[in-house]
Coordinates of C-alpha atoms and ligand atoms in Angstrom, one line a residue:
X34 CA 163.6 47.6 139.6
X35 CA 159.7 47.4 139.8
X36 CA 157.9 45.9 136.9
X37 CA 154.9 48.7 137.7
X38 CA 155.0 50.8 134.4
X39 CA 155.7 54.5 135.5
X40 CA 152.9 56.9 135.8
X41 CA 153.9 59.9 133.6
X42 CA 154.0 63.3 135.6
X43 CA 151.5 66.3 134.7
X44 CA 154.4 67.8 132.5
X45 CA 155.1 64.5 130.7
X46 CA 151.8 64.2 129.6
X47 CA 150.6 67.7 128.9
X48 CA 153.4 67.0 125.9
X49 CA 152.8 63.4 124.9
X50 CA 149.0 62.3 126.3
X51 CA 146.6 61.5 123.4
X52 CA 149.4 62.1 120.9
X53 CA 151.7 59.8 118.8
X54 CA 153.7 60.4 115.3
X55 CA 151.6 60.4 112.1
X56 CA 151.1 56.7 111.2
X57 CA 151.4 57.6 107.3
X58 CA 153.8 60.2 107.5
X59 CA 155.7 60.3 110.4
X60 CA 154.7 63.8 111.4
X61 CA 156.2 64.4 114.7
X62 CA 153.6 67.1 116.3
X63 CA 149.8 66.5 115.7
X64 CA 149.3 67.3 112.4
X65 CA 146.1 69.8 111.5
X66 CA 143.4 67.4 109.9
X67 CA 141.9 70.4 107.7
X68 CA 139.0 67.5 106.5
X69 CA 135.5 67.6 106.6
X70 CA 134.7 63.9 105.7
X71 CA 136.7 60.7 105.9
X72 CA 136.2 57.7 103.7
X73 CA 134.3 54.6 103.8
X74 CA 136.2 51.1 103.7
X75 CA 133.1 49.8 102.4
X76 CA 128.8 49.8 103.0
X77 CA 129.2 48.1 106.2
X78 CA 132.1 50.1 107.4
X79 CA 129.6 52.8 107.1
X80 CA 126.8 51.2 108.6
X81 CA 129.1 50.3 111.6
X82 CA 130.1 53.8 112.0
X83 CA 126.8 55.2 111.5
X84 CA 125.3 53.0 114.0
X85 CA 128.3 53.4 116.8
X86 CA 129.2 50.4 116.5
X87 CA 132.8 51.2 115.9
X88 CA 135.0 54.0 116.5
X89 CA 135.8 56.0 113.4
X90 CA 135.9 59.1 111.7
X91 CA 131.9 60.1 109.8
X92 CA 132.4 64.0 109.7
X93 CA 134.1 66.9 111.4
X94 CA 131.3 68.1 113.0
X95 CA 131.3 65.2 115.4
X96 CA 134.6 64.4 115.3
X97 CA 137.8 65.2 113.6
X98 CA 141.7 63.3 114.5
X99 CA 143.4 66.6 115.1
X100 CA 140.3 67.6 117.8
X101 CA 140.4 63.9 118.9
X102 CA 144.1 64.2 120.3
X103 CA 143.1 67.8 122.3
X104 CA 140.4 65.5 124.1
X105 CA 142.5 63.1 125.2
X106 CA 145.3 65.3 126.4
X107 CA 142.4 67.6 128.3
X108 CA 141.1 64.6 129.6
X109 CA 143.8 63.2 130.7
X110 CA 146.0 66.4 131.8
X111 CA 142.0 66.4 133.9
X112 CA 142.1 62.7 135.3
X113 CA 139.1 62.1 133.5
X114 CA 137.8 59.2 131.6
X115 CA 136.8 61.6 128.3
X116 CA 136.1 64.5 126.6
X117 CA 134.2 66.9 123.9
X118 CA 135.8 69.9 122.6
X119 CA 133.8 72.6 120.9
X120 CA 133.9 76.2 119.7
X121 CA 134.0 78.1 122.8
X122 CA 133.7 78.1 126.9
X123 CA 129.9 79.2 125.9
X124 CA 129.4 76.1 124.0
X125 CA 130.9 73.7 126.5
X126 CA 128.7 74.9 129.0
X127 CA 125.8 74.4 126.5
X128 CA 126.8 70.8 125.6
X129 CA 127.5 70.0 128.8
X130 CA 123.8 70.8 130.4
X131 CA 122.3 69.5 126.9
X132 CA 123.6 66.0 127.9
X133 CA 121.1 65.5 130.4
X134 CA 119.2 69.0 130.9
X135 CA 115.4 69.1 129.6
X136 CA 112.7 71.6 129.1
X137 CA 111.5 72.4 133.0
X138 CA 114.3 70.9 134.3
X139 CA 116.7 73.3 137.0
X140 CA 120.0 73.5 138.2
X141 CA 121.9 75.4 140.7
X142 CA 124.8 77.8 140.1
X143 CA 126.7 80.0 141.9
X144 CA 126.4 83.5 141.8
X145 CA 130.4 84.8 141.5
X146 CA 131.0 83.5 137.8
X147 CA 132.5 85.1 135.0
X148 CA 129.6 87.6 133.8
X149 CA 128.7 85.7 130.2
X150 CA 128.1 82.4 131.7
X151 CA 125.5 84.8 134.2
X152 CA 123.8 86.0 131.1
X153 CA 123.9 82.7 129.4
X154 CA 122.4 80.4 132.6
X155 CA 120.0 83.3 132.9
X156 CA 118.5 84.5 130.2
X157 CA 119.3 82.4 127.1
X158 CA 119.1 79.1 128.6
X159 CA 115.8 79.8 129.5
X160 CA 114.5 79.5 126.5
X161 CA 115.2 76.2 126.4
X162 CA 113.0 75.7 129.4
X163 CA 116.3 75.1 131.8
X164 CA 116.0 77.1 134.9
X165 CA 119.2 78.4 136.5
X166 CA 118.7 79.3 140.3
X167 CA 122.0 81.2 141.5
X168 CA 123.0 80.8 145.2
X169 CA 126.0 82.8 146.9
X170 CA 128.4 80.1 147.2
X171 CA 130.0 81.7 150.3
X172 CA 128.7 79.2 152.4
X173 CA 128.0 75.3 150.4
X174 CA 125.1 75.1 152.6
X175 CA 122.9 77.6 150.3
X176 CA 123.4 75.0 147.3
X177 CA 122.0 72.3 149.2
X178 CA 118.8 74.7 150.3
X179 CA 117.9 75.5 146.5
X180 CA 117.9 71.6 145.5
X181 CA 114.6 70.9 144.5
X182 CA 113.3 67.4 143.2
X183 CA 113.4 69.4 139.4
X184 CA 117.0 70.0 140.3
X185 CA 119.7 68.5 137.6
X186 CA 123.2 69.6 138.3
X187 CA 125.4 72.2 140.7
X188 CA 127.7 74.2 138.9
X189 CA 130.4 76.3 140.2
X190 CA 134.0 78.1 138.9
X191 CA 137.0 76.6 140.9
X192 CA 138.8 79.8 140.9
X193 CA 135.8 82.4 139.8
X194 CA 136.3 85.0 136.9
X195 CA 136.6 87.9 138.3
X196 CA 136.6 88.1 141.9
X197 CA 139.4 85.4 142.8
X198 CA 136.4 83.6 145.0
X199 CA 137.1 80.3 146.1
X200 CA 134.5 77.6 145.8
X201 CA 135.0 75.1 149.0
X202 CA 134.4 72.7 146.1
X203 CA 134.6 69.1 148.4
X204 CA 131.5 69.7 150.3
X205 CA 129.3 70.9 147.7
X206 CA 130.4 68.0 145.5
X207 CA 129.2 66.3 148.7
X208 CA 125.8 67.9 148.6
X209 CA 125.3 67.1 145.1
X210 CA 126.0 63.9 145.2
X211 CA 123.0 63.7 148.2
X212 CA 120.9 64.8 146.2
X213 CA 121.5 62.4 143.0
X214 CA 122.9 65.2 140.7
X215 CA 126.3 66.0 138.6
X216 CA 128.6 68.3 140.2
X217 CA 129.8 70.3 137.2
X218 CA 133.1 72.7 137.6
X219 CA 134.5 75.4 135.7
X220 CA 137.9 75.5 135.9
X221 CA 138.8 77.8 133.0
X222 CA 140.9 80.4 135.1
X223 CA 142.6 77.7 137.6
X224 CA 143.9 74.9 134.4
X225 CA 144.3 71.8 135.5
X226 CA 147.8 72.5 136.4
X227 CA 146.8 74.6 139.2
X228 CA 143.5 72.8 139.9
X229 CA 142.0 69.1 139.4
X230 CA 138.0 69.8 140.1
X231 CA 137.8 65.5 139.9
X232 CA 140.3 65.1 142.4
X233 CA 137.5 66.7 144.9
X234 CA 134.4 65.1 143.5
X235 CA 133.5 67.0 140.8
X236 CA 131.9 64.8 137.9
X237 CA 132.2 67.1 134.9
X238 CA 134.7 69.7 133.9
X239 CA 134.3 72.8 131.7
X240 CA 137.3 74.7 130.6
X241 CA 136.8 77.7 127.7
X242 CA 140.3 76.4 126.1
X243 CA 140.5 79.7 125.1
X244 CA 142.3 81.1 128.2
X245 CA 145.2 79.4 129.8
X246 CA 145.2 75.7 127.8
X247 CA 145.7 77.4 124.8
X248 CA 147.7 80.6 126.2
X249 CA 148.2 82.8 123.6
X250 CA 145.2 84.9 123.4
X251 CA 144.9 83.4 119.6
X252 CA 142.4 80.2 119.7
X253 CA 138.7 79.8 120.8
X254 CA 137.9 76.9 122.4
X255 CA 136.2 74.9 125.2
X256 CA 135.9 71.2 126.4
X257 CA 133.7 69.5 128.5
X258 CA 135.6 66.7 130.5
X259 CA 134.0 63.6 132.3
X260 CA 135.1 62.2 134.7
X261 CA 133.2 59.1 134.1
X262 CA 132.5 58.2 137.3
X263 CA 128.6 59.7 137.8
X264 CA 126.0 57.1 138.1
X265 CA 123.6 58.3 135.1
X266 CA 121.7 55.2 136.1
X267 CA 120.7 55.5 139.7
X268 CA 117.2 57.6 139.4
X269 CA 114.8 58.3 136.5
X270 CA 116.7 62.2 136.4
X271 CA 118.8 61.2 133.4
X272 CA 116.4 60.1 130.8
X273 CA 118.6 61.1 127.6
X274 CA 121.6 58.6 129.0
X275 CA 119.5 55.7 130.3
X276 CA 116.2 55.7 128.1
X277 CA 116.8 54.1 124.4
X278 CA 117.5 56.7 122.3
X279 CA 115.5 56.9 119.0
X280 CA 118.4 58.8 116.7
X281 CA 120.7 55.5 117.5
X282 CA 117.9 52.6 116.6
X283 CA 117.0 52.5 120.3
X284 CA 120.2 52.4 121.8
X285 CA 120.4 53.3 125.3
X286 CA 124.1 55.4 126.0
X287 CA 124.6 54.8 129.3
X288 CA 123.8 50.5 129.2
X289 CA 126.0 50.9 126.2
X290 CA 128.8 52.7 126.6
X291 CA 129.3 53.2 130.7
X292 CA 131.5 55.1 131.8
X293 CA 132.3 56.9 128.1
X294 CA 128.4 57.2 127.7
X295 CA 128.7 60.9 128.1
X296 CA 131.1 61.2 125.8
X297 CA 129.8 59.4 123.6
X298 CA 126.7 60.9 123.8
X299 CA 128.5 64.5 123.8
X300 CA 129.6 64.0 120.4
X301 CA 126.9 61.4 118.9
X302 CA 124.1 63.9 119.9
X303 CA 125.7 67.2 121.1
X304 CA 127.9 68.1 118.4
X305 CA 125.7 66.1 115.9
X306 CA 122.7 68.2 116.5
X307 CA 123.8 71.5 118.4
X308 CA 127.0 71.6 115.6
X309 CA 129.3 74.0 118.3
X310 CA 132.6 72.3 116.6
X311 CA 136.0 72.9 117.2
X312 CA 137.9 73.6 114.4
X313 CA 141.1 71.7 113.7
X314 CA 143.6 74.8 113.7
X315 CA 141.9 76.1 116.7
X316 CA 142.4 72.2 118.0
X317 CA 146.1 72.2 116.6
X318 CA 146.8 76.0 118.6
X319 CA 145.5 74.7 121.7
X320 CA 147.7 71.4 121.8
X321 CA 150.8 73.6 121.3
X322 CA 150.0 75.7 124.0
X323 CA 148.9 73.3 126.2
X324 CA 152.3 71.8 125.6
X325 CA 154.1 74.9 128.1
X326 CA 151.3 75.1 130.4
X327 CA 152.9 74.2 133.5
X328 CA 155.7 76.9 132.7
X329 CA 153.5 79.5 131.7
X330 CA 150.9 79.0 135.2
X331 CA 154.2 79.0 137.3
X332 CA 155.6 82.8 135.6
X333 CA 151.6 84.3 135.5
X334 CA 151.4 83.1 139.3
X335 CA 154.3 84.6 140.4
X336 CA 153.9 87.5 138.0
X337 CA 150.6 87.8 139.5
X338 CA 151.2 87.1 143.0
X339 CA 154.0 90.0 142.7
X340 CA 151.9 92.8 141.1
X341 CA 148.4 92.0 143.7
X342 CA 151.4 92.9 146.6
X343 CA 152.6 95.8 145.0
X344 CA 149.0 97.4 144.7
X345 CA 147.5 96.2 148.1
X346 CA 150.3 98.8 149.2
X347 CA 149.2 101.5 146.6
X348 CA 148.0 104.3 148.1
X349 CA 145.0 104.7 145.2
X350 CA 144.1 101.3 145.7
X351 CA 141.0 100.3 148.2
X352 CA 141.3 96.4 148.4
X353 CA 142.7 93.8 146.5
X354 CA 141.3 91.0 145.9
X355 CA 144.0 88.0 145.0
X356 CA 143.1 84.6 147.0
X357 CA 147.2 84.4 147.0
X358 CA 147.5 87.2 149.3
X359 CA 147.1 86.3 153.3
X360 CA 144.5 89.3 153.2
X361 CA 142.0 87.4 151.1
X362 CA 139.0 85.5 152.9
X363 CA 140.3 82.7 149.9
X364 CA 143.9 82.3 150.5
X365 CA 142.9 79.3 152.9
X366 CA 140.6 77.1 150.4
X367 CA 143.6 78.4 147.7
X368 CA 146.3 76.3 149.7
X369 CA 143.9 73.3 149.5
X370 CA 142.1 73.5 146.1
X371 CA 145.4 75.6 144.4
X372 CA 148.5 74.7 146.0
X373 CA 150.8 75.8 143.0
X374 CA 149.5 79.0 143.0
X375 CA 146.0 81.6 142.4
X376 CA 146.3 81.8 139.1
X377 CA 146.7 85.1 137.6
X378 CA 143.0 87.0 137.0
X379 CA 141.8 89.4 139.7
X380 CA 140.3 92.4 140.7
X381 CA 141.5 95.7 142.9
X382 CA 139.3 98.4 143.7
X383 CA 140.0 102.5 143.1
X384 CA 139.8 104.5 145.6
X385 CA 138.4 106.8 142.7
X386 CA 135.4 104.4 141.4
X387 CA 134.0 104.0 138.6
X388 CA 135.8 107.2 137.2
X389 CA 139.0 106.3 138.4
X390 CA 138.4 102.3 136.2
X391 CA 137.9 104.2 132.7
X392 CA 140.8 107.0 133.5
X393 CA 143.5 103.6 134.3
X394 CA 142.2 101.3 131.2
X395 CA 142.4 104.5 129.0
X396 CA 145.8 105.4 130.5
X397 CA 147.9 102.2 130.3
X398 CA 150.3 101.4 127.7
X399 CA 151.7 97.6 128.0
X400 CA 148.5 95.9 129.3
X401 CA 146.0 95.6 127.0
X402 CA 142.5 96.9 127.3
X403 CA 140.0 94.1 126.1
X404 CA 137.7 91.5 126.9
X405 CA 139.9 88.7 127.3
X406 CA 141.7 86.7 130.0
X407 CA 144.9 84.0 130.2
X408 CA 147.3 85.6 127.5
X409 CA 150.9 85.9 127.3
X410 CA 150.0 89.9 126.8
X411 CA 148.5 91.4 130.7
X412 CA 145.4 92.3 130.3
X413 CA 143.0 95.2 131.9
X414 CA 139.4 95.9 131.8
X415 CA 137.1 97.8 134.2
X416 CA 134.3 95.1 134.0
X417 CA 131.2 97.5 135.2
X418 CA 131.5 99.3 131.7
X419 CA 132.6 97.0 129.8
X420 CA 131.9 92.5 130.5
X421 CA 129.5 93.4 133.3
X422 CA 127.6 96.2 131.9
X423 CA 125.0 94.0 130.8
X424 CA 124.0 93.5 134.5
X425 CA 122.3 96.1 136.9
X426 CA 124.4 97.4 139.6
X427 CA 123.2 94.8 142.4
X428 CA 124.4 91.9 140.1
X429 CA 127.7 93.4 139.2
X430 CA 128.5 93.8 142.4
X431 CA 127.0 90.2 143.7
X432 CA 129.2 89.2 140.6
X433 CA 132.2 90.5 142.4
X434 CA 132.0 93.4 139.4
X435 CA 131.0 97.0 140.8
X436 CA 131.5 100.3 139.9
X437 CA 135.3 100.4 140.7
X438 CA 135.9 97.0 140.3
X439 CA 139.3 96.7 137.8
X440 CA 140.2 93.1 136.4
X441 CA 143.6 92.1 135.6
X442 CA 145.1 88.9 134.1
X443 CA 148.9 89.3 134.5
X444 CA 150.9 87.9 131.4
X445 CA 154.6 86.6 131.1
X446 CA 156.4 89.8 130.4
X447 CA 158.9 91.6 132.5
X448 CA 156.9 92.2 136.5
X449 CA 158.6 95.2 136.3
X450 CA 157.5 96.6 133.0
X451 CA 153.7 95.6 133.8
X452 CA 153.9 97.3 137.6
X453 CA 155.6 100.6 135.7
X454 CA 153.0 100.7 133.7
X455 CA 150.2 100.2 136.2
X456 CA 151.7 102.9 138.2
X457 CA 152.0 105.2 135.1
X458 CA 148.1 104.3 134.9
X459 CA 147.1 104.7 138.5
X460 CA 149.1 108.2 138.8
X461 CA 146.7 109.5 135.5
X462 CA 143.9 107.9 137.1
X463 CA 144.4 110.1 141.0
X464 CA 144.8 113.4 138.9
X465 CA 141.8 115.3 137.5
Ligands
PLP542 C1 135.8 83.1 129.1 C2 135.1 82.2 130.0 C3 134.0 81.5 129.6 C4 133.4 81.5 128.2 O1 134.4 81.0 127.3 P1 134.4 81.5 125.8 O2 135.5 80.7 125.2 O3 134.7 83.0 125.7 O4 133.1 81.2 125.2 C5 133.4 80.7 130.6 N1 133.8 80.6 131.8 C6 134.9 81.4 132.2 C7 135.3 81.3 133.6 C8 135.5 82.2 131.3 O5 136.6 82.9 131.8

């Protein structure tokens, strides 16, 4: 016998990491903290508090218990050091620039992300003075040729949403880190079940815990994980971690706090000033579901993995675009970057275009036409009138979205009562 205490497994922890019985009551699962405020022991209990000197509870909008425990499970399910839930994916990717981003400053995304985040690094971001410059991450070279000395952070999708694209994450964490900058990851449609961004050099996580980590198509959410391990310290980039910060009597994060500083920071500032909380149901929804994630990735991969086979063969069906099919230009950074599996969003072209798209979402009965992703339910949507439609045609289809573009994001039911009724959709959609 080894006296080395045990490491617990992925599944171990996605039950029991950041979570313990109610200390007053008893409660064995988290119970739902439905408090805004928390009180005082006494003036200098307060003061303490206030001035982050001690850990404690102020007021929900920075940080509540139930939200507390989702953070440390995300974090740790991650391999991170920390985390900052919020209200949405869109707000995580808000806090998660705001930590260091300021007005002027640019960063470098790719261009196959889910179409909101496109609009959001765009357009609305700009009018906080950040500057997204998009870069087909095909090759990781074109990140490192639109670093300029303005430049702030990369940011890519692991798995992207919609077109199953494949970031070759390990070198362009590489080139970030070159250049002095954060390497920041969605990894909203992988999970960490299927994907660990940190484990190949990313520095920060983003995750709208409103797809797979929650499940059920019933909780928004998102989380911004750190890995803790960036060196906020090691040029003058950073200036809101390392300069002494005039909200907190001077106190500079990073000399503080190290390697929690930007978590810290996420919650003292972020959620302090920006207010995108979480709210404790949504928090309590997320643990439970988070609690059956690696069951759940394993049935939507296979689920997924057997539908993208049965319509590469279809006769209505032009390409197929699943990184877990041999076919796919992905499937070989999908056996390094998501062994388990290619998760379960992905697009197929018609035959029929854009046509064809509305006649199949009108024309299904089990999958669900909306705007949503990682449910129990499958899910369809023909993103060029619908997510995408926001873009013109050239970004759509850069976006991996054109005209006869068809997402799906196969659920947990029967395979063969979702590929009956795909086929009952693609036989309306072939006949005028
Ligand atoms: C849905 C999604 C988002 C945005 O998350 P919300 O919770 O809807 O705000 C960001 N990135 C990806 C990859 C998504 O799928």
């Amino acid at each position: 016998m080894s006296d080395t205490p045990r490491k617990p497994g992925f599944e171990t922890q996605m039950i029991h990491a950041g979570g313990m019985p109610d200390p007053s009551t008893g409660a064995r699962s988290t119970p739902i903290y439905q408090t805004t405020a928390y009180v005082f022991d006494d003036v200098d209990h307060a003061a303490s508090l206030f001035n982050l000197q001690t850990y404690g509870y102020i007021y929900s909008r920075l940080t509540n218990p139930t939200v507390s425990v989702l953070e440390e499970r995300i974090a740790t399910l991650e391999g991170a050091r920390g985390a900052i839930c919020c209200a949405s994916g869109h707000a995580a990717q808000m806090l998660a620039f705001f930590g260091f981003m300021e007005p002027g400053a640019e960063f470098v995304a790719s261009k196959k992300l889910y179409g909101g985040s496109i609009t959001q690094f765009g357009l609305t971001f700009k009018k906080f003075g950040w500057n997204a410059i998009f870069v087909d991450p095909e090759d990781p070279e074109n990140f490192r040729k639109a670093i300029t000395p303005n430049c702030k952070a990369v940011f890519c999708e692991s798995l992207s949403n919609p077109g199953g694209v494949i970031t070759d994450l390990e070198p362009v964490a590489k080139i970030a880190h070159e250049a002095g900058v954060p390497f920041i990851v969605d990894n909203t449609m992988a999970s960490p079940y299927l994907c660990r961004p940190i484990e190949w050099g990313a520095d920060l996580v983003v995750h709208s815990t409103t797809k797979f980590l929650s499940g059920h198509g019933n909780a928004m959410g998102g989380a911004v994980v750190d890995s803790g391990k960036f060196d906020w310290g090691q040029n003058d980039k950073f200036k809101s971690m390392t300069e002494p910060e005039p909200a907190y009597h001077g106190l500079r994060f990073y000399e503080t706090f190290g390697d929690l500083a930007y978590t810290v920071a996420g919650h003292a500032i972020g959620l302090r000033d920006l207010g995108a909380t979480m709210a404790p149901l949504n928090a309590f929804l997320t643990i439970t579901g988070i609690e059956t994630l690696s069951l759940r990735m394993e049935r939507h991969v296979k689920n997924a993995q057997t539908v993208a086979e049965y319509l590469e063969a279809h006769p209505a069906v032009s390409w197929v675009s699943y990184a877990g099919l041999p076919s796919s230009p992905y499937h070989h950074l999908a056996k390094k970057y998501l062994p388990k599996g290619a998760g379960s969003v992905f697009t197929f072209g018609l035959k029929g275009g854009f046509d064809a798209g509305v006649r199949l979402v009108e024309s299904v009965d089990l999958l669900s036409h909306l705007a949503n992703v990682g449910d129990t339910r499958s899910l369809i949507i023909h993103p060029a009138s619908t997510t995408h439609r926001q873009l013109d045609e050239a970004q759509q289809i850069a976006a991996g979205a054109g005209p006869d573009v068809v997402r799906l994001s196969i659920g947990l039911e029967t395979v063969d009562d979702i590929i009956a009724d795909i086929e009952k959709g693609l036989s309306a959609a072939s006949t005028r």
